[in-house]
Amino acid sequence: MQKNKSNTPLTPAVLHILLALSTQERHGYGIMKEVESDSRGKVKMGPGTLYGSIGRMIEAGLIRESDKRVDPEMDDERRVYYEITGPGREALAAELDRYRELVTVAKRKQLAAHSFAYGV
Amino acid sequence: MASEPLIRRYRNCYAKLLRLYPRPYRERFGEVMEQTFNDLCRERVKAERGLFSFALWTFFETSAAIIRENATMMVRCSMNRGSTIFLRVVISLIAIAALAVCIFPLPRMVAQEAAKTPDTAYLIYLFLVCAYILSIPFFVALYQAFKLLIYVDRNEAFSELSVKALRQIKYCAITIGTLMVAGIAALMALSFGKGEDIAGMVAMGLLMTFASSVVAAVAAVLQRQVQKAIDLKKEGLS
């Protein structure tokens, strides 16, 4: 089965994870926190959704496991970190472009700008 | 902290739940998922919020993910060509066994029972009729499952045909479940106040209702996943 070519729409969970990893590599809990703050608390991902998406994204080559180390801000347990890959960045950029196009169309139709989370 | 043992207990429960994931997934993510669950628990405790509702939600969320991963795994495993021969043999054997039971021992058993207790014989004959009616959707479902496996072997697992087969399996399972519930209700109504011991029959009926609802749920999930894959493919082509 062909999966996640950069021209197919991403699921909301995948998009949020890519966004969270776009600035730096993070572990699972870190991704969850970042997604929560990115969406201002609107998107709450459970571990099932998070790691299900991570598994599919690793398979599709969008992200990869980078390291296993201790997070100094938490405790002394070693955590697996994930980082975004080149194709992942491309997919994210393509998806954001799609959103921008959508917003442009919406603006042309003179819809209120504040009803969109991802403005241009 | 006083809540540490509580967190540990929840974490152990969660680890048990994680065992239901397909093995490759569990080996890859089991440990980190447990860790993340632990982190989330600690965060809740730090914020001085209850653990129970959070744990309940997470267990529910993870169970849904487990069903999904297992369904994906099943679809993926069955995509290897020729690997369905074993399953097809199993289905054929089940069908032959069920057919044999319907034709030979069942009527004889019923006749014997009816001879033993002539005044409640109608109940037993009703049971026989129900069993035959129920066998129709059962065989239809088996036939559809067989067809589905053939599609998988021909690499047509992701086609409208297999969606159709899955839908029919789902309907058959729902029919069996509904008929079972109706049968149990009828049995209870008929034997009400007569002191008949129907607990065994009711238990069997409930078990079959449960089994058919599981089949219906799995068929529905698979149907949706396959449909999604087809839609994705179509989108990619257009």
mmCIF file of C-alpha atoms in Angstrom:
data_model
loop_
_atom_site.group_PDB
_atom_site.id
_atom_site.type_symbol
_atom_site.label_atom_id
_atom_site.label_comp_id
_atom_site.label_asym_id
_atom_site.label_seq_id
_atom_site.Cartn_x
_atom_site.Cartn_y
_atom_site.Cartn_z
ATOM 1 C CA MET A 1 0.000 0.000 0.000
ATOM 2 C CA GLN A 2 1.404 3.398 -0.860
ATOM 3 C CA LYS A 3 1.280 5.673 2.105
ATOM 4 C CA ASN A 4 1.582 9.297 2.965
ATOM 5 C CA LYS A 5 3.008 10.730 -0.186
ATOM 6 C CA SER A 6 3.490 14.376 0.475
ATOM 7 C CA ASN A 7 0.498 15.189 -1.740
ATOM 8 C CA THR A 8 -2.151 13.445 0.355
ATOM 9 C CA PRO A 9 -3.723 15.310 3.275
ATOM 10 C CA LEU A 10 -2.286 14.488 6.714
ATOM 11 C CA THR A 11 -4.468 13.502 9.630
ATOM 12 C CA PRO A 12 -4.789 16.157 12.358
ATOM 13 C CA ALA A 13 -2.712 14.037 14.766
ATOM 14 C CA VAL A 14 0.120 13.648 12.257
ATOM 15 C CA LEU A 15 0.085 17.363 11.439
ATOM 16 C CA HIS A 16 0.258 18.294 15.113
ATOM 17 C CA ILE A 17 3.134 15.895 15.788
ATOM 18 C CA LEU A 18 5.073 17.236 12.791
ATOM 19 C CA LEU A 19 4.481 20.777 14.028
ATOM 20 C CA ALA A 20 5.654 19.861 17.511
ATOM 21 C CA LEU A 21 8.828 18.245 16.167
ATOM 22 C CA SER A 22 9.563 21.007 13.627
ATOM 23 C CA THR A 23 11.471 23.122 16.151
ATOM 24 C CA GLN A 24 13.372 20.478 18.101
ATOM 25 C CA GLU A 25 13.463 16.766 18.866
ATOM 26 C CA ARG A 26 11.217 15.621 21.700
ATOM 27 C CA HIS A 27 10.157 12.508 23.588
ATOM 28 C CA GLY A 28 6.542 11.246 23.612
ATOM 29 C CA TYR A 29 5.450 13.169 26.668
ATOM 30 C CA GLY A 30 7.186 16.288 25.326
ATOM 31 C CA ILE A 31 5.282 15.967 22.044
ATOM 32 C CA MET A 32 2.002 15.704 23.963
ATOM 33 C CA LYS A 33 2.753 18.839 25.972
ATOM 34 C CA GLU A 34 3.839 20.765 22.883
ATOM 35 C CA VAL A 35 0.701 19.740 20.959
ATOM 36 C CA GLU A 36 -1.413 20.820 23.886
ATOM 37 C CA SER A 37 0.220 24.222 24.099
ATOM 38 C CA ASP A 38 0.295 24.659 20.277
ATOM 39 C CA SER A 39 -3.434 24.110 20.136
ATOM 40 C CA ARG A 40 -4.025 26.135 23.287
ATOM 41 C CA GLY A 41 -5.352 23.061 25.065
ATOM 42 C CA LYS A 42 -7.867 22.201 22.347
ATOM 43 C CA VAL A 43 -6.129 19.046 21.127
ATOM 44 C CA LYS A 44 -5.499 16.418 23.769
ATOM 45 C CA MET A 45 -3.847 13.305 22.452
ATOM 46 C CA GLY A 46 -3.829 10.094 24.459
ATOM 47 C CA PRO A 47 -0.859 7.717 24.393
ATOM 48 C CA GLY A 48 -2.753 5.337 22.068
ATOM 49 C CA THR A 49 -3.269 7.951 19.365
ATOM 50 C CA LEU A 50 0.177 9.453 19.853
ATOM 51 C CA TYR A 51 2.221 6.279 19.511
ATOM 52 C CA GLY A 52 -0.089 4.861 16.832
ATOM 53 C CA SER A 53 0.611 7.960 14.745
ATOM 54 C CA ILE A 54 4.324 7.894 15.595
ATOM 55 C CA GLY A 55 4.525 4.269 14.387
ATOM 56 C CA ARG A 56 2.865 5.095 11.086
ATOM 57 C CA MET A 57 4.966 8.230 10.644
ATOM 58 C CA ILE A 58 8.215 6.342 11.207
ATOM 59 C CA GLU A 59 7.106 3.787 8.611
ATOM 60 C CA ALA A 60 6.265 6.564 6.171
ATOM 61 C CA GLY A 61 9.672 8.158 6.820
ATOM 62 C CA LEU A 62 8.268 11.417 8.182
ATOM 63 C CA ILE A 63 10.069 11.141 11.519
ATOM 64 C CA ARG A 64 12.687 8.865 13.090
ATOM 65 C CA GLU A 65 13.934 7.825 16.478
ATOM 66 C CA SER A 66 16.960 9.939 17.186
ATOM 67 C CA ASP A 67 18.276 9.079 20.607
ATOM 68 C CA LYS A 68 17.601 7.508 23.972
ATOM 69 C CA ARG A 69 18.677 9.682 26.831
ATOM 70 C CA VAL A 70 17.668 11.255 30.113
ATOM 71 C CA ASP A 71 15.601 14.427 30.089
ATOM 72 C CA PRO A 72 17.312 16.680 32.662
ATOM 73 C CA GLU A 73 14.052 18.522 33.349
ATOM 74 C CA MET A 74 12.221 15.342 34.357
ATOM 75 C CA ASP A 75 13.642 12.327 36.146
ATOM 76 C CA ASP A 76 16.469 9.878 35.590
ATOM 77 C CA GLU A 77 14.534 7.523 33.304
ATOM 78 C CA ARG A 78 15.938 7.272 29.793
ATOM 79 C CA ARG A 79 13.485 8.437 27.133
ATOM 80 C CA VAL A 80 13.311 7.851 23.388
ATOM 81 C CA TYR A 81 13.495 11.088 21.396
ATOM 82 C CA TYR A 82 11.951 11.563 17.972
ATOM 83 C CA GLU A 83 13.051 13.970 15.260
ATOM 84 C CA ILE A 84 11.541 15.159 11.997
ATOM 85 C CA THR A 85 13.131 14.004 8.710
ATOM 86 C CA GLY A 86 13.559 15.792 5.368
ATOM 87 C CA PRO A 87 10.431 14.193 3.872
ATOM 88 C CA GLY A 88 8.638 15.069 7.105
ATOM 89 C CA ARG A 89 9.500 18.744 6.698
ATOM 90 C CA GLU A 90 8.368 18.595 3.068
ATOM 91 C CA ALA A 91 5.062 17.001 4.040
ATOM 92 C CA LEU A 92 4.542 19.619 6.738
ATOM 93 C CA ALA A 93 5.324 22.475 4.326
ATOM 94 C CA ALA A 94 3.010 20.986 1.686
ATOM 95 C CA GLU A 95 0.237 20.614 4.240
ATOM 96 C CA LEU A 96 0.644 24.171 5.491
ATOM 97 C CA ASP A 97 0.587 25.394 1.889
ATOM 98 C CA ARG A 98 -2.664 23.563 1.431
ATOM 99 C CA TYR A 99 -4.073 25.291 4.499
ATOM 100 C CA ARG A 100 -2.838 28.672 3.212
ATOM 101 C CA GLU A 101 -4.560 28.077 -0.099
ATOM 102 C CA LEU A 102 -7.723 27.174 1.736
ATOM 103 C CA VAL A 103 -7.529 30.331 3.828
ATOM 104 C CA THR A 104 -6.974 32.407 0.673
ATOM 105 C CA VAL A 105 -10.060 30.897 -0.876
ATOM 106 C CA ALA A 106 -12.004 31.523 2.306
ATOM 107 C CA LYS A 107 -10.833 35.142 2.362
ATOM 108 C CA ARG A 108 -11.903 35.560 -1.203
ATOM 109 C CA LYS A 109 -15.308 34.399 -0.107
ATOM 110 C CA GLN A 110 -15.084 37.040 2.612
ATOM 111 C CA LEU A 111 -15.338 34.775 5.584
ATOM 112 C CA ALA A 112 -14.228 36.089 8.948
ATOM 113 C CA ALA A 113 -10.471 35.662 9.436
ATOM 114 C CA HIS A 114 -10.620 34.947 13.150
ATOM 115 C CA SER A 115 -12.410 31.656 12.611
ATOM 116 C CA PHE A 116 -9.206 30.038 11.322
ATOM 117 C CA ALA A 117 -6.485 28.682 13.528
ATOM 118 C CA TYR A 118 -3.758 28.688 10.880
ATOM 119 C CA GLY A 119 -3.786 32.178 9.419
ATOM 120 C CA VAL A 120 -1.392 33.310 6.696
ATOM 121 C CA MET B 1 4.958 11.298 47.961
ATOM 122 C CA ALA B 2 1.885 9.425 49.136
ATOM 123 C CA SER B 3 0.509 9.041 45.628
ATOM 124 C CA GLU B 4 3.547 7.196 44.273
ATOM 125 C CA PRO B 5 2.186 3.709 45.147
ATOM 126 C CA LEU B 6 -1.128 4.613 43.529
ATOM 127 C CA ILE B 7 0.637 5.749 40.361
ATOM 128 C CA ARG B 8 2.648 2.543 40.379
ATOM 129 C CA ARG B 9 -0.531 0.505 40.640
ATOM 130 C CA TYR B 10 -2.125 2.336 37.703
ATOM 131 C CA ARG B 11 1.088 1.931 35.744
ATOM 132 C CA ASN B 12 1.046 -1.835 36.321
ATOM 133 C CA CYS B 13 -2.563 -2.031 35.137
ATOM 134 C CA TYR B 14 -1.659 -0.002 32.084
ATOM 135 C CA ALA B 15 1.285 -2.291 31.341
ATOM 136 C CA LYS B 16 -1.131 -5.242 31.443
ATOM 137 C CA LEU B 17 -3.433 -3.489 28.999
ATOM 138 C CA LEU B 18 -0.498 -2.816 26.667
ATOM 139 C CA ARG B 19 0.071 -6.560 26.356
ATOM 140 C CA LEU B 20 -2.974 -6.676 24.076
ATOM 141 C CA TYR B 21 -1.122 -4.790 21.368
ATOM 142 C CA PRO B 22 0.243 -6.856 18.464
ATOM 143 C CA ARG B 23 3.712 -8.073 19.377
ATOM 144 C CA PRO B 24 5.882 -5.963 17.022
ATOM 145 C CA TYR B 25 4.078 -2.823 18.142
ATOM 146 C CA ARG B 26 4.333 -3.765 21.791
ATOM 147 C CA GLU B 27 8.037 -4.464 21.551
ATOM 148 C CA ARG B 28 8.600 -1.124 19.935
ATOM 149 C CA PHE B 29 6.349 1.162 21.953
ATOM 150 C CA GLY B 30 5.273 -0.764 25.047
ATOM 151 C CA GLU B 31 7.966 0.624 27.303
ATOM 152 C CA VAL B 32 7.771 4.227 26.144
ATOM 153 C CA MET B 33 3.984 4.208 26.356
ATOM 154 C CA GLU B 34 4.187 3.031 29.926
ATOM 155 C CA GLN B 35 6.684 5.783 30.642
ATOM 156 C CA THR B 36 4.484 8.431 29.061
ATOM 157 C CA PHE B 37 1.493 7.189 31.036
ATOM 158 C CA ASN B 38 3.578 7.515 34.172
ATOM 159 C CA ASP B 39 4.573 11.072 33.244
ATOM 160 C CA LEU B 40 0.943 12.005 32.649
ATOM 161 C CA CYS B 41 -0.082 10.507 36.004
ATOM 162 C CA ARG B 42 2.592 12.522 37.799
ATOM 163 C CA GLU B 43 1.475 15.667 36.044
ATOM 164 C CA ARG B 44 -2.091 15.077 37.228
ATOM 165 C CA VAL B 45 -0.934 14.515 40.772
ATOM 166 C CA LYS B 46 1.206 17.644 40.697
ATOM 167 C CA ALA B 47 -1.791 19.639 39.521
ATOM 168 C CA GLU B 48 -3.716 18.041 42.399
ATOM 169 C CA ARG B 49 -6.330 16.554 40.143
ATOM 170 C CA GLY B 50 -7.925 13.119 40.450
ATOM 171 C CA LEU B 51 -6.158 10.179 38.837
ATOM 172 C CA PHE B 52 -9.174 7.947 38.418
ATOM 173 C CA SER B 53 -11.016 9.810 35.644
ATOM 174 C CA PHE B 54 -7.745 10.402 33.820
ATOM 175 C CA ALA B 55 -6.820 6.705 34.056
ATOM 176 C CA LEU B 56 -10.282 5.685 32.884
ATOM 177 C CA TRP B 57 -10.069 7.972 29.858
ATOM 178 C CA THR B 58 -6.554 6.819 28.979
ATOM 179 C CA PHE B 59 -7.468 3.140 29.323
ATOM 180 C CA PHE B 60 -10.425 3.706 27.031
ATOM 181 C CA GLU B 61 -8.359 5.668 24.522
ATOM 182 C CA THR B 62 -5.617 3.066 24.487
ATOM 183 C CA SER B 63 -8.134 0.213 24.112
ATOM 184 C CA ALA B 64 -9.518 1.899 21.008
ATOM 185 C CA ALA B 65 -5.964 2.221 19.658
ATOM 186 C CA ILE B 66 -5.319 -1.453 20.453
ATOM 187 C CA ILE B 67 -8.348 -2.553 18.422
ATOM 188 C CA ARG B 68 -7.179 -0.358 15.590
ATOM 189 C CA GLU B 69 -3.593 -1.651 15.597
ATOM 190 C CA ASN B 70 -4.779 -5.262 15.689
ATOM 191 C CA ALA B 71 -7.125 -4.655 12.756
ATOM 192 C CA THR B 72 -4.320 -3.024 10.764
ATOM 193 C CA MET B 73 -2.041 -5.909 11.637
ATOM 194 C CA MET B 74 -4.631 -8.428 10.472
ATOM 195 C CA VAL B 75 -5.116 -6.634 7.168
ATOM 196 C CA ARG B 76 -1.373 -6.408 6.681
ATOM 197 C CA CYS B 77 -0.687 -10.048 7.532
ATOM 198 C CA SER B 78 -3.383 -11.222 5.191
ATOM 199 C CA MET B 79 -1.856 -9.205 2.369
ATOM 200 C CA ASN B 80 0.915 -11.738 1.962
ATOM 201 C CA ARG B 81 -0.208 -13.872 -0.934
ATOM 202 C CA GLY B 82 -1.180 -17.459 -0.311
ATOM 203 C CA SER B 83 -1.058 -16.972 3.410
ATOM 204 C CA THR B 84 -4.814 -17.369 3.623
ATOM 205 C CA ILE B 85 -4.857 -21.052 2.730
ATOM 206 C CA PHE B 86 -4.742 -22.056 6.379
ATOM 207 C CA LEU B 87 -7.607 -19.714 7.260
ATOM 208 C CA ARG B 88 -9.627 -20.959 4.308
ATOM 209 C CA VAL B 89 -9.165 -24.533 5.448
ATOM 210 C CA VAL B 90 -10.261 -23.547 8.953
ATOM 211 C CA ILE B 91 -13.387 -21.825 7.638
ATOM 212 C CA SER B 92 -14.239 -24.831 5.477
ATOM 213 C CA LEU B 93 -13.820 -27.170 8.446
ATOM 214 C CA ILE B 94 -16.043 -24.986 10.631
ATOM 215 C CA ALA B 95 -18.689 -24.940 7.918
ATOM 216 C CA ILE B 96 -18.566 -28.716 7.450
ATOM 217 C CA ALA B 97 -18.703 -29.336 11.195
ATOM 218 C CA ALA B 98 -21.645 -26.947 11.680
ATOM 219 C CA LEU B 99 -23.481 -28.468 8.746
ATOM 220 C CA ALA B 100 -22.931 -31.973 10.072
ATOM 221 C CA VAL B 101 -24.214 -30.970 13.521
ATOM 222 C CA CYS B 102 -27.308 -29.386 11.959
ATOM 223 C CA ILE B 103 -28.111 -32.444 9.855
ATOM 224 C CA PHE B 104 -27.335 -35.420 12.131
ATOM 225 C CA PRO B 105 -27.008 -35.080 15.922
ATOM 226 C CA LEU B 106 -29.153 -31.989 16.482
ATOM 227 C CA PRO B 107 -32.551 -33.410 15.371
ATOM 228 C CA ARG B 108 -31.846 -36.701 17.116
ATOM 229 C CA MET B 109 -30.907 -34.968 20.365
ATOM 230 C CA VAL B 110 -33.986 -32.781 20.170
ATOM 231 C CA ALA B 111 -36.231 -35.786 19.532
ATOM 232 C CA GLN B 112 -34.774 -37.586 22.551
ATOM 233 C CA GLU B 113 -35.237 -34.552 24.792
ATOM 234 C CA ALA B 114 -38.794 -34.076 23.564
ATOM 235 C CA ALA B 115 -39.639 -37.724 24.319
ATOM 236 C CA LYS B 116 -38.301 -37.302 27.860
ATOM 237 C CA THR B 117 -40.420 -34.256 28.703
ATOM 238 C CA PRO B 118 -43.517 -34.310 26.495
ATOM 239 C CA ASP B 119 -45.235 -31.343 28.165
ATOM 240 C CA THR B 120 -42.413 -28.905 27.372
ATOM 241 C CA ALA B 121 -41.618 -30.486 24.018
ATOM 242 C CA TYR B 122 -42.747 -27.387 22.143
ATOM 243 C CA LEU B 123 -39.953 -25.417 23.807
ATOM 244 C CA ILE B 124 -37.387 -27.847 22.492
ATOM 245 C CA TYR B 125 -38.832 -27.810 18.983
ATOM 246 C CA LEU B 126 -38.822 -24.030 19.103
ATOM 247 C CA PHE B 127 -35.161 -24.256 19.999
ATOM 248 C CA LEU B 128 -34.521 -26.463 16.951
ATOM 249 C CA VAL B 129 -36.307 -24.046 14.629
ATOM 250 C CA CYS B 130 -34.317 -21.147 16.108
ATOM 251 C CA ALA B 131 -31.077 -23.029 15.607
ATOM 252 C CA TYR B 132 -31.892 -23.619 11.942
ATOM 253 C CA ILE B 133 -32.905 -20.007 11.393
ATOM 254 C CA LEU B 134 -29.696 -18.829 13.059
ATOM 255 C CA SER B 135 -27.616 -21.149 10.920
ATOM 256 C CA ILE B 136 -28.606 -19.224 7.776
ATOM 257 C CA PRO B 137 -26.795 -15.946 8.616
ATOM 258 C CA PHE B 138 -24.000 -18.032 10.108
ATOM 259 C CA PHE B 139 -23.355 -19.863 6.842
ATOM 260 C CA VAL B 140 -23.760 -16.677 4.823
ATOM 261 C CA ALA B 141 -21.116 -15.019 7.011
ATOM 262 C CA LEU B 142 -18.756 -17.982 6.620
ATOM 263 C CA TYR B 143 -19.223 -17.893 2.858
ATOM 264 C CA GLN B 144 -18.486 -14.171 2.779
ATOM 265 C CA ALA B 145 -15.383 -14.650 4.927
ATOM 266 C CA PHE B 146 -14.212 -17.334 2.501
ATOM 267 C CA LYS B 147 -14.803 -14.983 -0.426
ATOM 268 C CA LEU B 148 -12.923 -12.239 1.409
ATOM 269 C CA LEU B 149 -9.907 -14.511 1.823
ATOM 270 C CA ILE B 150 -9.965 -15.292 -1.893
ATOM 271 C CA TYR B 151 -9.940 -11.550 -2.657
ATOM 272 C CA VAL B 152 -6.990 -11.137 -0.324
ATOM 273 C CA ASP B 153 -5.140 -13.920 -2.133
ATOM 274 C CA ARG B 154 -5.814 -12.256 -5.458
ATOM 275 C CA ASN B 155 -4.433 -9.023 -4.029
ATOM 276 C CA GLU B 156 -7.865 -7.461 -4.226
ATOM 277 C CA ALA B 157 -8.179 -6.926 -0.469
ATOM 278 C CA PHE B 158 -8.642 -3.208 -0.995
ATOM 279 C CA SER B 159 -11.563 -3.288 -3.365
ATOM 280 C CA GLU B 160 -15.261 -2.538 -3.203
ATOM 281 C CA LEU B 161 -15.827 -6.303 -3.344
ATOM 282 C CA SER B 162 -14.154 -6.902 -0.012
ATOM 283 C CA VAL B 163 -15.961 -3.920 1.519
ATOM 284 C CA LYS B 164 -19.192 -5.577 0.383
ATOM 285 C CA ALA B 165 -18.186 -8.915 1.880
ATOM 286 C CA LEU B 166 -17.241 -7.250 5.165
ATOM 287 C CA ARG B 167 -20.516 -5.358 5.244
ATOM 288 C CA GLN B 168 -22.440 -8.595 4.769
ATOM 289 C CA ILE B 169 -20.450 -10.283 7.534
ATOM 290 C CA LYS B 170 -21.297 -7.350 9.788
ATOM 291 C CA TYR B 171 -25.016 -7.601 8.977
ATOM 292 C CA CYS B 172 -24.985 -11.366 9.520
ATOM 293 C CA ALA B 173 -23.325 -10.952 12.919
ATOM 294 C CA ILE B 174 -25.817 -8.245 13.898
ATOM 295 C CA THR B 175 -28.689 -10.484 12.762
ATOM 296 C CA ILE B 176 -27.412 -13.422 14.797
ATOM 297 C CA GLY B 177 -26.909 -11.209 17.858
ATOM 298 C CA THR B 178 -30.377 -9.692 17.574
ATOM 299 C CA LEU B 179 -32.049 -13.063 17.013
ATOM 300 C CA MET B 180 -30.161 -14.441 19.983
ATOM 301 C CA VAL B 181 -31.412 -11.664 22.248
ATOM 302 C CA ALA B 182 -34.954 -12.168 20.927
ATOM 303 C CA GLY B 183 -34.601 -15.913 21.477
ATOM 304 C CA ILE B 184 -33.434 -15.446 25.062
ATOM 305 C CA ALA B 185 -36.320 -13.070 25.745
ATOM 306 C CA ALA B 186 -38.818 -15.519 24.212
ATOM 307 C CA LEU B 187 -37.362 -18.417 26.179
ATOM 308 C CA MET B 188 -37.617 -16.459 29.420
ATOM 309 C CA ALA B 189 -41.169 -15.396 28.664
ATOM 310 C CA LEU B 190 -42.270 -18.915 27.721
ATOM 311 C CA SER B 191 -40.730 -20.632 30.712
ATOM 312 C CA PHE B 192 -41.700 -17.905 33.166
ATOM 313 C CA GLY B 193 -43.098 -19.327 36.373
ATOM 314 C CA LYS B 194 -42.703 -22.932 35.253
ATOM 315 C CA GLY B 195 -39.590 -23.628 37.256
ATOM 316 C CA GLU B 196 -37.671 -24.819 34.202
ATOM 317 C CA ASP B 197 -33.927 -24.606 34.492
ATOM 318 C CA ILE B 198 -32.992 -22.397 31.580
ATOM 319 C CA ALA B 199 -29.824 -20.851 33.000
ATOM 320 C CA GLY B 200 -27.577 -23.002 30.808
ATOM 321 C CA MET B 201 -29.401 -22.103 27.635
ATOM 322 C CA VAL B 202 -29.494 -18.408 28.526
ATOM 323 C CA ALA B 203 -25.762 -18.431 29.271
ATOM 324 C CA MET B 204 -25.033 -20.099 25.946
ATOM 325 C CA GLY B 205 -27.223 -17.556 24.179
ATOM 326 C CA LEU B 206 -25.496 -14.646 25.896
ATOM 327 C CA LEU B 207 -22.096 -16.053 24.978
ATOM 328 C CA MET B 208 -23.114 -16.307 21.339
ATOM 329 C CA THR B 209 -24.558 -12.788 21.436
ATOM 330 C CA PHE B 210 -21.258 -11.546 22.788
ATOM 331 C CA ALA B 211 -19.269 -13.465 20.170
ATOM 332 C CA SER B 212 -21.389 -12.129 17.331
ATOM 333 C CA SER B 213 -21.109 -8.556 18.587
ATOM 334 C CA VAL B 214 -17.327 -8.900 18.646
ATOM 335 C CA VAL B 215 -17.421 -10.225 15.075
ATOM 336 C CA ALA B 216 -19.708 -7.351 14.044
ATOM 337 C CA ALA B 217 -17.392 -4.776 15.640
ATOM 338 C CA VAL B 218 -14.248 -6.208 14.016
ATOM 339 C CA ALA B 219 -15.992 -6.430 10.633
ATOM 340 C CA ALA B 220 -17.146 -2.813 10.970
ATOM 341 C CA VAL B 221 -13.639 -1.582 11.854
ATOM 342 C CA LEU B 222 -12.070 -3.537 8.978
ATOM 343 C CA GLN B 223 -14.738 -2.305 6.596
ATOM 344 C CA ARG B 224 -13.980 1.290 7.507
ATOM 345 C CA GLN B 225 -10.218 0.828 7.252
ATOM 346 C CA VAL B 226 -10.485 -0.852 3.843
ATOM 347 C CA GLN B 227 -12.865 1.838 2.628
ATOM 348 C CA LYS B 228 -10.437 4.500 3.822
ATOM 349 C CA ALA B 229 -7.544 2.828 1.999
ATOM 350 C CA ILE B 230 -9.617 2.660 -1.194
ATOM 351 C CA ASP B 231 -10.561 6.329 -0.906
ATOM 352 C CA LEU B 232 -6.921 7.287 -0.359
ATOM 353 C CA LYS B 233 -5.877 5.310 -3.422
ATOM 354 C CA LYS B 234 -8.570 6.945 -5.536
ATOM 355 C CA GLU B 235 -7.498 10.377 -4.341
ATOM 356 C CA GLY B 236 -3.920 9.595 -5.254
ATOM 357 C CA LEU B 237 -4.919 8.562 -8.769
ATOM 358 C CA SER B 238 -7.157 11.504 -9.576
#
